[in-house]
Short mmCIF file of C-alpha atoms and ligand atoms in Angstrom, two decimals:
data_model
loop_
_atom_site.label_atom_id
_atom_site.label_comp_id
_atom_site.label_asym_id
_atom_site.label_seq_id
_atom_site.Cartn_x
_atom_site.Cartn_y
_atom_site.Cartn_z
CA UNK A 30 0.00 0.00 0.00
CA UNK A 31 1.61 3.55 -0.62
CA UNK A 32 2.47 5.25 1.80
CA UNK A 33 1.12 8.34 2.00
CA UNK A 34 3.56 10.45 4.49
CA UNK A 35 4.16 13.87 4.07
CA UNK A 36 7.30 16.39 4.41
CA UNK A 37 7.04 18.59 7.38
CA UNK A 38 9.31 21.17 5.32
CA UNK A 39 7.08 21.25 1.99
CA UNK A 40 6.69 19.67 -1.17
CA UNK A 41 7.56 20.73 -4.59
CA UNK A 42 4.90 21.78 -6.94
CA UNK A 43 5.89 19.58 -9.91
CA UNK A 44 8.81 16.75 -10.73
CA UNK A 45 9.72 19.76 -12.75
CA UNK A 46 10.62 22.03 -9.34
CA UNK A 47 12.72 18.34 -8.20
CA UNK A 48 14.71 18.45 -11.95
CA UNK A 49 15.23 21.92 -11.52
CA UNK A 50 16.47 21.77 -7.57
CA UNK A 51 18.40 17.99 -8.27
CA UNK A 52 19.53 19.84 -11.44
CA UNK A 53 20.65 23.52 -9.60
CA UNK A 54 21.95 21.20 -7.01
CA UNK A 55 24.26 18.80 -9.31
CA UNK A 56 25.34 21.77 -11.35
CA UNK A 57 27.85 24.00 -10.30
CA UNK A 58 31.40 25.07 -8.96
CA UNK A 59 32.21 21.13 -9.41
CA UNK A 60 31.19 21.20 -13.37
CA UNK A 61 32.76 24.57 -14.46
CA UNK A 62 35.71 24.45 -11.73
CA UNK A 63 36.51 21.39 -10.88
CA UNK A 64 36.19 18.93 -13.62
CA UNK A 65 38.46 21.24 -16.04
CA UNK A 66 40.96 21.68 -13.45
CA UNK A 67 40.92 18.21 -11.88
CA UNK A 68 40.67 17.11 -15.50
CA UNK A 69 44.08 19.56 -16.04
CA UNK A 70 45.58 18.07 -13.32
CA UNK A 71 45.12 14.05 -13.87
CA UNK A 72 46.54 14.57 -18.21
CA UNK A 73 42.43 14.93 -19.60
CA UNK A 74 41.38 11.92 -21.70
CA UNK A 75 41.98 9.12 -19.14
CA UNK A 76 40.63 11.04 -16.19
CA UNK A 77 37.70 12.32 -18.05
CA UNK A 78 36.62 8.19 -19.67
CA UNK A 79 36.90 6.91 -15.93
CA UNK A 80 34.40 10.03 -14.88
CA UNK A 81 32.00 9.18 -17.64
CA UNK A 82 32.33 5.36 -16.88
CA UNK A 83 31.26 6.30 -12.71
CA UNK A 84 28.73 8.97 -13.70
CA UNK A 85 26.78 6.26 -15.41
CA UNK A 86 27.81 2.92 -13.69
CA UNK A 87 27.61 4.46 -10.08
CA UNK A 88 26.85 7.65 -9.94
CA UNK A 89 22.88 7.83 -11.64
CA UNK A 90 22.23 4.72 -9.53
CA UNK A 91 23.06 6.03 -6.22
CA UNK A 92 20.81 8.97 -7.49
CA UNK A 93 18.62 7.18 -8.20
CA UNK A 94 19.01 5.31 -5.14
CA UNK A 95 19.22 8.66 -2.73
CA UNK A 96 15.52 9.77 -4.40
CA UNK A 97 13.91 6.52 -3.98
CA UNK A 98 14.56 6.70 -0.55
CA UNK A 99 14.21 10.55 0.05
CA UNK A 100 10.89 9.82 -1.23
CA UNK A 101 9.87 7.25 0.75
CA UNK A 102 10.64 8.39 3.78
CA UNK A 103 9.61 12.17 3.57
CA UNK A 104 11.96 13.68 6.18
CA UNK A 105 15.21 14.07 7.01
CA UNK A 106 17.94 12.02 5.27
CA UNK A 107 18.92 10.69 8.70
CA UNK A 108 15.43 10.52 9.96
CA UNK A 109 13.97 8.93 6.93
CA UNK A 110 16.78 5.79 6.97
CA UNK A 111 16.12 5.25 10.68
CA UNK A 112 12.34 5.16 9.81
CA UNK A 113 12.60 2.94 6.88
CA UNK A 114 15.01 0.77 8.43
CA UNK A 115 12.75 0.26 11.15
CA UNK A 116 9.88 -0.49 8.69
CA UNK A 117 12.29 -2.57 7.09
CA UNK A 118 13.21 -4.71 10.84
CA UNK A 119 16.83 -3.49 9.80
CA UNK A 120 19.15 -1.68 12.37
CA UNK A 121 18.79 1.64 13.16
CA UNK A 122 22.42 1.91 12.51
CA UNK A 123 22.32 2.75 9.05
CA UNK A 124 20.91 5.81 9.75
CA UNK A 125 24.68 6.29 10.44
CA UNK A 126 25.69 6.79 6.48
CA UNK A 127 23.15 9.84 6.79
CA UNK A 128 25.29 11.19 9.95
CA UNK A 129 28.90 11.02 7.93
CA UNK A 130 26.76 12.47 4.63
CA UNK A 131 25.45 15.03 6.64
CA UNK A 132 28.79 16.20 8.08
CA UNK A 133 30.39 15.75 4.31
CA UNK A 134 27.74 18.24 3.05
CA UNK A 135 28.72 20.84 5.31
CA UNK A 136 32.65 20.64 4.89
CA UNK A 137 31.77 20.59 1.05
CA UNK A 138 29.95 23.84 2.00
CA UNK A 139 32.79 25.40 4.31
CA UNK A 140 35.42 25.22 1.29
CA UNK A 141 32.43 25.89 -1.63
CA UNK A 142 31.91 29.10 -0.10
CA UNK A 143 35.10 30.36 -0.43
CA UNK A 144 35.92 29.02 -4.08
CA UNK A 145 32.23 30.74 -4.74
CA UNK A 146 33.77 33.99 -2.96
CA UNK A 147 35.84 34.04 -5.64
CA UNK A 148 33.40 34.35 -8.04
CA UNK A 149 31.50 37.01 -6.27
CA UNK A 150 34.90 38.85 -6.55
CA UNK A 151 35.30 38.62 -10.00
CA UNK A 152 31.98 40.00 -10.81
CA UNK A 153 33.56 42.96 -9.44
CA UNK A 154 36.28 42.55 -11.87
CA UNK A 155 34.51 41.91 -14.78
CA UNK A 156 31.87 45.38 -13.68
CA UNK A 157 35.31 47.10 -13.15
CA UNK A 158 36.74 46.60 -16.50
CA UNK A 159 39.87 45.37 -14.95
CA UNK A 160 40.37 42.03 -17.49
CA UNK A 161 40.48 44.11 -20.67
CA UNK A 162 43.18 43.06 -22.97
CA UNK A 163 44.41 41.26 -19.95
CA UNK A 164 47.26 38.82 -21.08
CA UNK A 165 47.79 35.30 -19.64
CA UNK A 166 50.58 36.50 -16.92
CA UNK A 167 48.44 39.80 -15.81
CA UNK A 168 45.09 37.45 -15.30
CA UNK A 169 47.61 35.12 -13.23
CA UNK A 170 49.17 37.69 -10.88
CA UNK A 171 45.25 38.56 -10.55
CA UNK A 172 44.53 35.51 -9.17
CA UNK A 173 46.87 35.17 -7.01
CA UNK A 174 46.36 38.64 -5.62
CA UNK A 175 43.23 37.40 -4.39
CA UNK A 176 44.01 34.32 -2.84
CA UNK A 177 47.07 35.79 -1.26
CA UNK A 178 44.37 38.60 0.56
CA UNK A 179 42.98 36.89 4.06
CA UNK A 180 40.74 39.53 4.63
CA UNK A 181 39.39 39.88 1.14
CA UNK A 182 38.91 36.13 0.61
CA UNK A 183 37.18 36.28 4.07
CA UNK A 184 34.50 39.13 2.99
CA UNK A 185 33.47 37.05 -0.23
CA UNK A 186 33.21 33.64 2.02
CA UNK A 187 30.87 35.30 4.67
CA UNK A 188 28.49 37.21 2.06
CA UNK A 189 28.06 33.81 -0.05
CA UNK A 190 27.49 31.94 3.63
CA UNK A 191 25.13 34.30 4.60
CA UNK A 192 22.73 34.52 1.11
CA UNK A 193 22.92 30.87 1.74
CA UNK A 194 21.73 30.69 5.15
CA UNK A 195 19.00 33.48 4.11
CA UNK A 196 17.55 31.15 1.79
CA UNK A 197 17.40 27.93 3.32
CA UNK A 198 16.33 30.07 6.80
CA UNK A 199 13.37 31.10 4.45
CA UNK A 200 12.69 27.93 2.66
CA UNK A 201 13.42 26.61 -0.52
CA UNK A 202 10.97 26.26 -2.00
CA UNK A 203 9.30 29.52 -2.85
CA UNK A 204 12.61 32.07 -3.93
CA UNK A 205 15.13 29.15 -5.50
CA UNK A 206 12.32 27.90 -7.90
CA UNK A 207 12.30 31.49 -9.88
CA UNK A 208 15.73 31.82 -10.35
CA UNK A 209 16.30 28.51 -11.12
CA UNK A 210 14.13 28.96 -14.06
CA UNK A 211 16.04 31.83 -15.43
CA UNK A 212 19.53 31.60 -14.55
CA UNK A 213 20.63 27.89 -15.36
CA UNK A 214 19.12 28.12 -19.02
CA UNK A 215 20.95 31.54 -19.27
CA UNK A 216 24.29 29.80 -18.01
CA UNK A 217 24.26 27.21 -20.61
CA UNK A 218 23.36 29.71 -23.21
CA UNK A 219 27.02 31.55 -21.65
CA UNK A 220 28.60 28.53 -21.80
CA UNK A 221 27.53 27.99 -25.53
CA UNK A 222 28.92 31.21 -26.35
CA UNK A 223 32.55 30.59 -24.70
CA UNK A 224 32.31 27.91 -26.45
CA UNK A 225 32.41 29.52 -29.58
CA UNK A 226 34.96 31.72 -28.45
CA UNK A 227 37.13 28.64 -28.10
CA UNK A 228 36.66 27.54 -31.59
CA UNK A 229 37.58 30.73 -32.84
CA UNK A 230 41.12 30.55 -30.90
CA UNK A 231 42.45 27.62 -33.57
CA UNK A 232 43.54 25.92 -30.52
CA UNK A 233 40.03 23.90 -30.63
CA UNK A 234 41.20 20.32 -31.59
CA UNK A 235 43.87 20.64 -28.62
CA UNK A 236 41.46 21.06 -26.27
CA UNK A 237 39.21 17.69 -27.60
CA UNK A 238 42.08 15.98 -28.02
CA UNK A 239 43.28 16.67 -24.65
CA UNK A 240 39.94 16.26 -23.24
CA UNK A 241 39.18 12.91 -25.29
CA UNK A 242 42.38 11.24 -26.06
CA UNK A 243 42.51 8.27 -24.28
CA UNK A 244 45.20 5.97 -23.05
CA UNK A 245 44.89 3.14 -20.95
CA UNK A 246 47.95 3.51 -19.24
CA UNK A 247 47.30 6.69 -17.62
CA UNK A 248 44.04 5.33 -16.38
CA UNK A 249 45.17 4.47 -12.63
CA UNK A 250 46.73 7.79 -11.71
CA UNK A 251 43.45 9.58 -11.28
CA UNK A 252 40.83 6.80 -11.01
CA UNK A 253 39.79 7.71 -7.55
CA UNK A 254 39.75 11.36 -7.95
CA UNK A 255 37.67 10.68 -11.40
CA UNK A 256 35.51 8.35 -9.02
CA UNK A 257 35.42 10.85 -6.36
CA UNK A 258 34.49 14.23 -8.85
CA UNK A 259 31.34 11.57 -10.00
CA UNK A 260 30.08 11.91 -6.81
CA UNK A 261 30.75 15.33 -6.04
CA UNK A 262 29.47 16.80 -9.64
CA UNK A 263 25.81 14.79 -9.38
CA UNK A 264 25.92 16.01 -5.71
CA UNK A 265 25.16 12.21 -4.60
CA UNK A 266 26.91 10.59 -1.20
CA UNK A 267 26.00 13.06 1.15
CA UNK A 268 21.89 13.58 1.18
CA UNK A 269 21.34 15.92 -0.67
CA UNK A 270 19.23 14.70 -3.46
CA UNK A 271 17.70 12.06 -0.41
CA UNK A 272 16.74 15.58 1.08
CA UNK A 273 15.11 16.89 -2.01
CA UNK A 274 13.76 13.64 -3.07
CA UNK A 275 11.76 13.89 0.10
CA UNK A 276 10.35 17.35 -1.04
CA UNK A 277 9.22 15.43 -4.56
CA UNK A 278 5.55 15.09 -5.07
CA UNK A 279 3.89 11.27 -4.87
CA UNK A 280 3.37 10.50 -8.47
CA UNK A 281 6.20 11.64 -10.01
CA UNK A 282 8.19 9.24 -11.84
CA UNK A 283 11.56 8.84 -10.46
CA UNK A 284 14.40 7.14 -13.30
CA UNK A 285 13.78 9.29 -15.83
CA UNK A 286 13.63 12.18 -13.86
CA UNK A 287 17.72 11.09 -12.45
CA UNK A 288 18.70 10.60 -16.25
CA UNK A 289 17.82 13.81 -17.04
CA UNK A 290 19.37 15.28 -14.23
CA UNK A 291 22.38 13.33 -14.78
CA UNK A 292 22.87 14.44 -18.27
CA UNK A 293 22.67 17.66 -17.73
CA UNK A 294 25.20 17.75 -15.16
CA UNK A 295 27.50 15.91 -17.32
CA UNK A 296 26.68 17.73 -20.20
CA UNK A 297 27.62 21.40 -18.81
CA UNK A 298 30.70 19.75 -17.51
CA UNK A 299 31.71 18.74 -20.96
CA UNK A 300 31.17 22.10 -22.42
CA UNK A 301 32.73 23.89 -19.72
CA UNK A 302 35.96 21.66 -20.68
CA UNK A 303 35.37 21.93 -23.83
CA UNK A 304 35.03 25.92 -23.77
CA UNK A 305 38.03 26.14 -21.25
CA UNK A 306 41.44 24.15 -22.52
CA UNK A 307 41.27 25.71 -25.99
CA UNK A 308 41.94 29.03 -24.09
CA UNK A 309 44.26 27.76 -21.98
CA UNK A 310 46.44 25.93 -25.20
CA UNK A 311 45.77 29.54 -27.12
CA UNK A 312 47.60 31.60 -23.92
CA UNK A 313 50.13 29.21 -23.40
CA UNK A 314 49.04 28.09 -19.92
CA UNK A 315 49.33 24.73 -18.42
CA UNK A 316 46.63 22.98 -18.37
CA UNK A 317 47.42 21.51 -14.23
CA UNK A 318 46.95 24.57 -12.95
CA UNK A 319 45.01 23.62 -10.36
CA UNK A 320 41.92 25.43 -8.71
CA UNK A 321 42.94 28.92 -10.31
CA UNK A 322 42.25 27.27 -14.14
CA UNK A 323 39.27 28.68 -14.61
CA UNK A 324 40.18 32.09 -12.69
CA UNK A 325 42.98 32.81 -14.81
CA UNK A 326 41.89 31.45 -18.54
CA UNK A 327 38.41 32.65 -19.05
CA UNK A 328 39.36 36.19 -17.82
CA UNK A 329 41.77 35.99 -20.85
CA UNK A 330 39.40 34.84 -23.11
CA UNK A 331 36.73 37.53 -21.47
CA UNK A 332 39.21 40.24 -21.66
CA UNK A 333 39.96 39.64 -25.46
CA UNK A 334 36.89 39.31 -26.83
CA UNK A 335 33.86 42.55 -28.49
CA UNK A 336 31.22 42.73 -25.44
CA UNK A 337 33.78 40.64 -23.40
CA UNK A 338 33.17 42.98 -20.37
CA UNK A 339 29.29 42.09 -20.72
CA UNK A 340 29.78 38.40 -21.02
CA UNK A 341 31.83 37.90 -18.45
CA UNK A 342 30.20 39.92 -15.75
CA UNK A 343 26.98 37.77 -16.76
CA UNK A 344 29.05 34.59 -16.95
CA UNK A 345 30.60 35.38 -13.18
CA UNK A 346 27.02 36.12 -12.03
CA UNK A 347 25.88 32.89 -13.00
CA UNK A 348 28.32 31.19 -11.95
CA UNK A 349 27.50 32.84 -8.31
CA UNK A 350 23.97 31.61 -8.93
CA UNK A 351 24.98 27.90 -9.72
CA UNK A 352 26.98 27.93 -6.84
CA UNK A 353 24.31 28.95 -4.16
CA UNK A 354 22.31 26.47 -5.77
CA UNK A 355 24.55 23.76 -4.95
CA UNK A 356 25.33 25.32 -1.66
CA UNK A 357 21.71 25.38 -0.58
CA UNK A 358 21.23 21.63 -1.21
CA UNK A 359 24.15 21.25 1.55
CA UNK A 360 23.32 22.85 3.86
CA UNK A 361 19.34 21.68 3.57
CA UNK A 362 20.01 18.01 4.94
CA UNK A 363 21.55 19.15 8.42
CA UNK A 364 19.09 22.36 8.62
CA UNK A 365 15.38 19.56 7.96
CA UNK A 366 17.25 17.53 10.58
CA UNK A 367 17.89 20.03 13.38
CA UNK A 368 14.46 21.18 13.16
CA UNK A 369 13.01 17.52 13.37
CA UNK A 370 15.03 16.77 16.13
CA UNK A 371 15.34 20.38 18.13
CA UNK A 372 11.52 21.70 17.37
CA UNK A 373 13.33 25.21 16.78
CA UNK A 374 12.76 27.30 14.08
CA UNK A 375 14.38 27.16 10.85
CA UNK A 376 16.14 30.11 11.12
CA UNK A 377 17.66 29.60 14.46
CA UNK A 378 18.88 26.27 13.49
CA UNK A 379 20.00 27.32 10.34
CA UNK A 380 21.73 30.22 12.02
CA UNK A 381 23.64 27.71 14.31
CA UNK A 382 24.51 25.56 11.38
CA UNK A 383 25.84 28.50 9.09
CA UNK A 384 28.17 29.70 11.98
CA UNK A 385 29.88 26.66 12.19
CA UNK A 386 30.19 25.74 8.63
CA UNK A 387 31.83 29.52 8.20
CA UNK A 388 34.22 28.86 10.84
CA UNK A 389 35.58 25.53 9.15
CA UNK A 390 35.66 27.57 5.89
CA UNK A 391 37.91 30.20 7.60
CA UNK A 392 40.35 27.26 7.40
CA UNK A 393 40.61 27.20 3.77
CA UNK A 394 40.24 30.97 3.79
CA UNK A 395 43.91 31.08 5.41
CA UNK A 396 45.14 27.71 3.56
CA UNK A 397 45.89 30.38 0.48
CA UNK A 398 47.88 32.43 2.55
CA UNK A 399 48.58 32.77 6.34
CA UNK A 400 49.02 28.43 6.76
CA UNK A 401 49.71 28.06 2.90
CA UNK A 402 52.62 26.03 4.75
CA UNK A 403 50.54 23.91 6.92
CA UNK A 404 49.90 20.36 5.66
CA UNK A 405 47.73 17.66 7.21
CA UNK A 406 47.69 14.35 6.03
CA UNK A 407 51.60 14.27 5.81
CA UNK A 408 53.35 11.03 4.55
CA UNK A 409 57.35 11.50 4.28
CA UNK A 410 60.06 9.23 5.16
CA UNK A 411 59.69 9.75 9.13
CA UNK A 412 56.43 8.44 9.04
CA UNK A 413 52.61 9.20 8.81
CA UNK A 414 51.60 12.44 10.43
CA UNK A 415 48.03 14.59 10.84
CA UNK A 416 49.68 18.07 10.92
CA UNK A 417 53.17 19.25 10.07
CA UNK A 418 55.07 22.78 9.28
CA UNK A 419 56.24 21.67 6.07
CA UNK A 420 56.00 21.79 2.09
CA UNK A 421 57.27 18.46 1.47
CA UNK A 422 54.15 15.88 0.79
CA UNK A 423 50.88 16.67 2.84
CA UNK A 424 47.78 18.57 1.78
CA UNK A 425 46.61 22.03 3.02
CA UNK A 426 43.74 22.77 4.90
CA UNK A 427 41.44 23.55 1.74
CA UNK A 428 43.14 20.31 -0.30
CA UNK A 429 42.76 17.77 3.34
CA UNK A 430 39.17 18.43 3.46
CA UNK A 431 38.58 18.18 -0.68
CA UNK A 432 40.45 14.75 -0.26
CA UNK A 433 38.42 13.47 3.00
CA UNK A 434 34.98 14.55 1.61
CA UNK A 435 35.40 13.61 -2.34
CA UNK A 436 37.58 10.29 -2.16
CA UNK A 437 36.26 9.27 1.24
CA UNK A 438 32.88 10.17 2.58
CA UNK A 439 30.87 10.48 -0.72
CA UNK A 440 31.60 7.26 -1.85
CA UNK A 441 31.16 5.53 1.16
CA UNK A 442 27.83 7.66 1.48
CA UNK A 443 26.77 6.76 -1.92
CA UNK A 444 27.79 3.04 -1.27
CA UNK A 445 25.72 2.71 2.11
CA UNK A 446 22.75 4.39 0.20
CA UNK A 447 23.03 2.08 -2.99
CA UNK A 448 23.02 -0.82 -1.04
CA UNK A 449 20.58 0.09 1.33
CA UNK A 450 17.76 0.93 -1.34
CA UNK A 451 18.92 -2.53 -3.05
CA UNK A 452 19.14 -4.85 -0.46
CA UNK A 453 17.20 -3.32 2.97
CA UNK A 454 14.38 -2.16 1.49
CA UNK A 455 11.99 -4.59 0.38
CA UNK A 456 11.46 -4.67 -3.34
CA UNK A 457 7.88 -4.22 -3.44
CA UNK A 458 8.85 -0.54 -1.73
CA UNK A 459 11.45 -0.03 -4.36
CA UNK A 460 9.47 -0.62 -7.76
CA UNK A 461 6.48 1.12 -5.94
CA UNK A 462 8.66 4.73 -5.98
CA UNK A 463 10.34 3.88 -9.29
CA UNK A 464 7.05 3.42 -10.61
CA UNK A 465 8.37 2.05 -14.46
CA UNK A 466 6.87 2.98 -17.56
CA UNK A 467 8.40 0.16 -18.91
CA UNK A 468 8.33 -2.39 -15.38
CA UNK A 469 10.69 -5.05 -17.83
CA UNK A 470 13.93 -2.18 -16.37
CA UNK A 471 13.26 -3.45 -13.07
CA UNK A 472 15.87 -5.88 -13.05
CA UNK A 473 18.57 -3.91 -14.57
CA UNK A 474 18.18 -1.08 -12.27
CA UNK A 475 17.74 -3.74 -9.17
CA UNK A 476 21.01 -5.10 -10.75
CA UNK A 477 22.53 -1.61 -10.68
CA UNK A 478 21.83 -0.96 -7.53
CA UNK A 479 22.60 -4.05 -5.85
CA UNK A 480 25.78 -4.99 -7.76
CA UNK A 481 27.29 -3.07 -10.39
CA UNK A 482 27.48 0.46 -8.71
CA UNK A 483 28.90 -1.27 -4.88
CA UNK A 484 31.30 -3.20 -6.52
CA UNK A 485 31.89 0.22 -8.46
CA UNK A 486 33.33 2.01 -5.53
CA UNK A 487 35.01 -1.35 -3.70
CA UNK A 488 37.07 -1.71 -7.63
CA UNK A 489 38.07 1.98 -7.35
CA UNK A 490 38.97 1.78 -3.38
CA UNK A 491 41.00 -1.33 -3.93
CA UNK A 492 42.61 0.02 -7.08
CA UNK A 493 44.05 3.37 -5.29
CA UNK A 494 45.45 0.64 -2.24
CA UNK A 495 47.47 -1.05 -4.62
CA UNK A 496 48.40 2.02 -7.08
N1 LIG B 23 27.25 18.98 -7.26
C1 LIG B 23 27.78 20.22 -6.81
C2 LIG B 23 28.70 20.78 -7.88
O1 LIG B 23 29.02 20.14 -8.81
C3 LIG B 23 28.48 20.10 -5.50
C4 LIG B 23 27.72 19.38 -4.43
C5 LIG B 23 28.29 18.32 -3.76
C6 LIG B 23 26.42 19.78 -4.07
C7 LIG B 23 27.61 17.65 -2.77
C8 LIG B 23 25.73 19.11 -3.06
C9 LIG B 23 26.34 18.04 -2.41
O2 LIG B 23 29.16 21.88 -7.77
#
């Protein structure tokens, strides 16, 4: 019998208000950001076929997976796998892979809101004029002006946390739906355009064949981070689509509602690639920059093109808005389950919540500058150590907590979720929320779900032990 529970935080109007909050959620810093860079940084092709392969092995199934349950349980992530674990005579300790999701959702969120900081900044850039005719050394020593500028960084990072906490404090689903609507049709539309821009550099086919050339031997270098950016991009792992799946209206269906969202996440992340490494080929740049890539090329490309100025003051706007879409969706899953369990209003909770998430993010604030020394995680020859003054090995702040949440906690999220919605819950439950068009996918998404995207992640885990 369906169960007909409700959401004590709302429900969406339509499956179209889920697409376009699963969709503002999945899209963002990690698609126009991170995937060129991280792309950059593993040699393109090789990192890029393993992210496909995840994306649409693993990935779509644990989304799939997070809705289903979201759904079915109608409250908290944490709250809803206690309650359907109960329903299910299961233990009550899975409700533990909502815990660790939570906590990864909000130190995605303390570093997100910096990065995003960065963007606010350069809208003041772009509105300045300051990237005209800008050459690929000036838009460098640009970037790094920023990052090496505690104080400045710091501004940016507390005006993105606080629009974020204003939103979720007022509920998401009234304002985000609007600008949703608007903005992420006009991104892709900006994105189309840069694109163009990068066929007109002649530096086009580099970029493909960076992004597309593929060699087998350079596969195991970056198969966890490709593994690890699969989760992050379709925001999957940490509740965040289990949140908003519990927002989604009964009779919605659910698979082809993930597909879509899943290609257009992966979609935008092509383009972006696609739009970016031609520049960076065309200026002479290397393409492992690292998390300035996109800083430092598309000013260049911005700053040499007729209406550049326009473009990319629009372009750093949206990129703003994409962000505190994604943002949102982190913060969401802790703020539902502090109300359920506290009985205190949204905004107080959500107050508490964005306090502490800005004080973690103060920590990759200073990682650019002040402790750009410090490394945690630090394996030289006198050992393994947490924290040490030194340059040698180790990860900064900003780079410790990327590592943990990305290559850790997502896809042991996404693994506890996938298995969960394949094995605990019964299967009657299951093909009741998929609710098939055509019921003859059943098997091949039970299959999915059950065995190809777990032994996914345990291939990939066992893989990096052994690199
Ligand atoms: N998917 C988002 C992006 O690509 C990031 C994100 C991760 C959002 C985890 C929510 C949860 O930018």
């Amino acid at each position: 019998m369906a169960d007909q529970k409700q959401s004590i935080h709302g429900v969406w109007a339509s499956r179209w208000v889920f697409i376009l909050a699963a969709t503002g959620s999945a899209v963002g810093l990690g698609n126009i950001w991170k995937f060129p860079y991280m792309a950059g940084v593993y040699g393109g092709g090789a990192f890029v076929a393993v992210y496909l392969l995840c994306i649409a092995l693993v990935g779509a199934p644990i989304m799939l997976a997070e809705t289903v349950l979201g759904r079915r349980g109608r409250q908290s992530p944490i709250n809803s796998l206690r309650s359907l674990a109960y329903t299910a005579k299961a233990s009550p300790r899975w409700a533990w892979a909502a815990v660790m999701g939570m906590i990864a959702a909000l130190l995605i969120l303390s570093f997100y809101s910096v990065v995003a900081g960065w963007a606010l900044d350069y809208i003041i850039g772009m509105g300045q004029g300051s990237f005209t005719g800008i050459s690929g050394e000036g838009a460098a020593t640009r970037f790094a002006t920023l990052t090496d500028d505690p104080w400045r960084l710091a501004g940016w990072h507390s005006l993105f946390m606080l629009v974020t906490a204003i939103i979720i404090a007022r509920g998401v689903v009234a304002g985000l739906e609007k600008a949703l609507r608007i903005m992420m049709p006009m991104l892709f539309v900006l994105l189309v355009a840069l694109f163009g821009y990068s066929l007109s550099t002649g530096h086009f086919m580099e970029g493909v064949r960076f992004l597309f050339h593929f060699d087998l031997a350079e596969v195991p270098a970056g198969i966890l981070a490709a593994m690890g950016h699969a989760f992050f991009t379709l925001s999957v792992g940490v509740g965040s689509i289990m949140v908003f799946g519990a927002y989604m209206p009964r009779e919605s269906s659910i698979a082809g509602t993930v597909m879509t969202v899943a290609l257009l996440d992966t979609l935008v992340a092509l383009t972006a690639g696609l739009a970016l490494f031609p520049v960076v080929f065309a200026a002479g740049l290397e393409p492992s920059a690292g998390p300035g890539l996109m800083f430092v090329t598309l000013p260049i490309a911005f700053g040499n093109i007729a209406m550049g100025q326009v473009f990319g003051l629009l372009f750093f706007m949206l990129v703003a808005v994409a962000a505190w879409s994604s943002a949102i969706s982190m913060l969401e899953p802790a703020v539902a389950y502090g109300v359920e369990r506290s009985g205190r209003s949204r905004v107080a909770v959500t107050a508490a919540i964005a306090i502490l998430c800005w004080l973690v993010g103060m920590g990759t604030v200073l990682s650019f500058n002040v402790l750009a020394e410090a490394r945690f995680m630090v394996a030289d020859e006198s050992g393994w150590r947490l924290f040490a003054w030194t340059d040698a090995g180790g990860k900064t702040f900003f780079e410790s907590i990327d590592y943990l949440t990305s290559r850790i906690l997502l896809p042991l999220g996404g693994l506890a979720f996938c298995l969960f919605a394949g094995w605990v819950l019964s299967r009657d439950a299951l093909r009741e929320e998929l609710s098939l068009q055509h019921p003859q996918l059943f098997p091949v998404l039970l299959c999915l779900l059950r065995y190809v995207a777990p032994a996914g992640v345990a291939i990939v885990f066992v893989t990096e032990l052994f690199k």
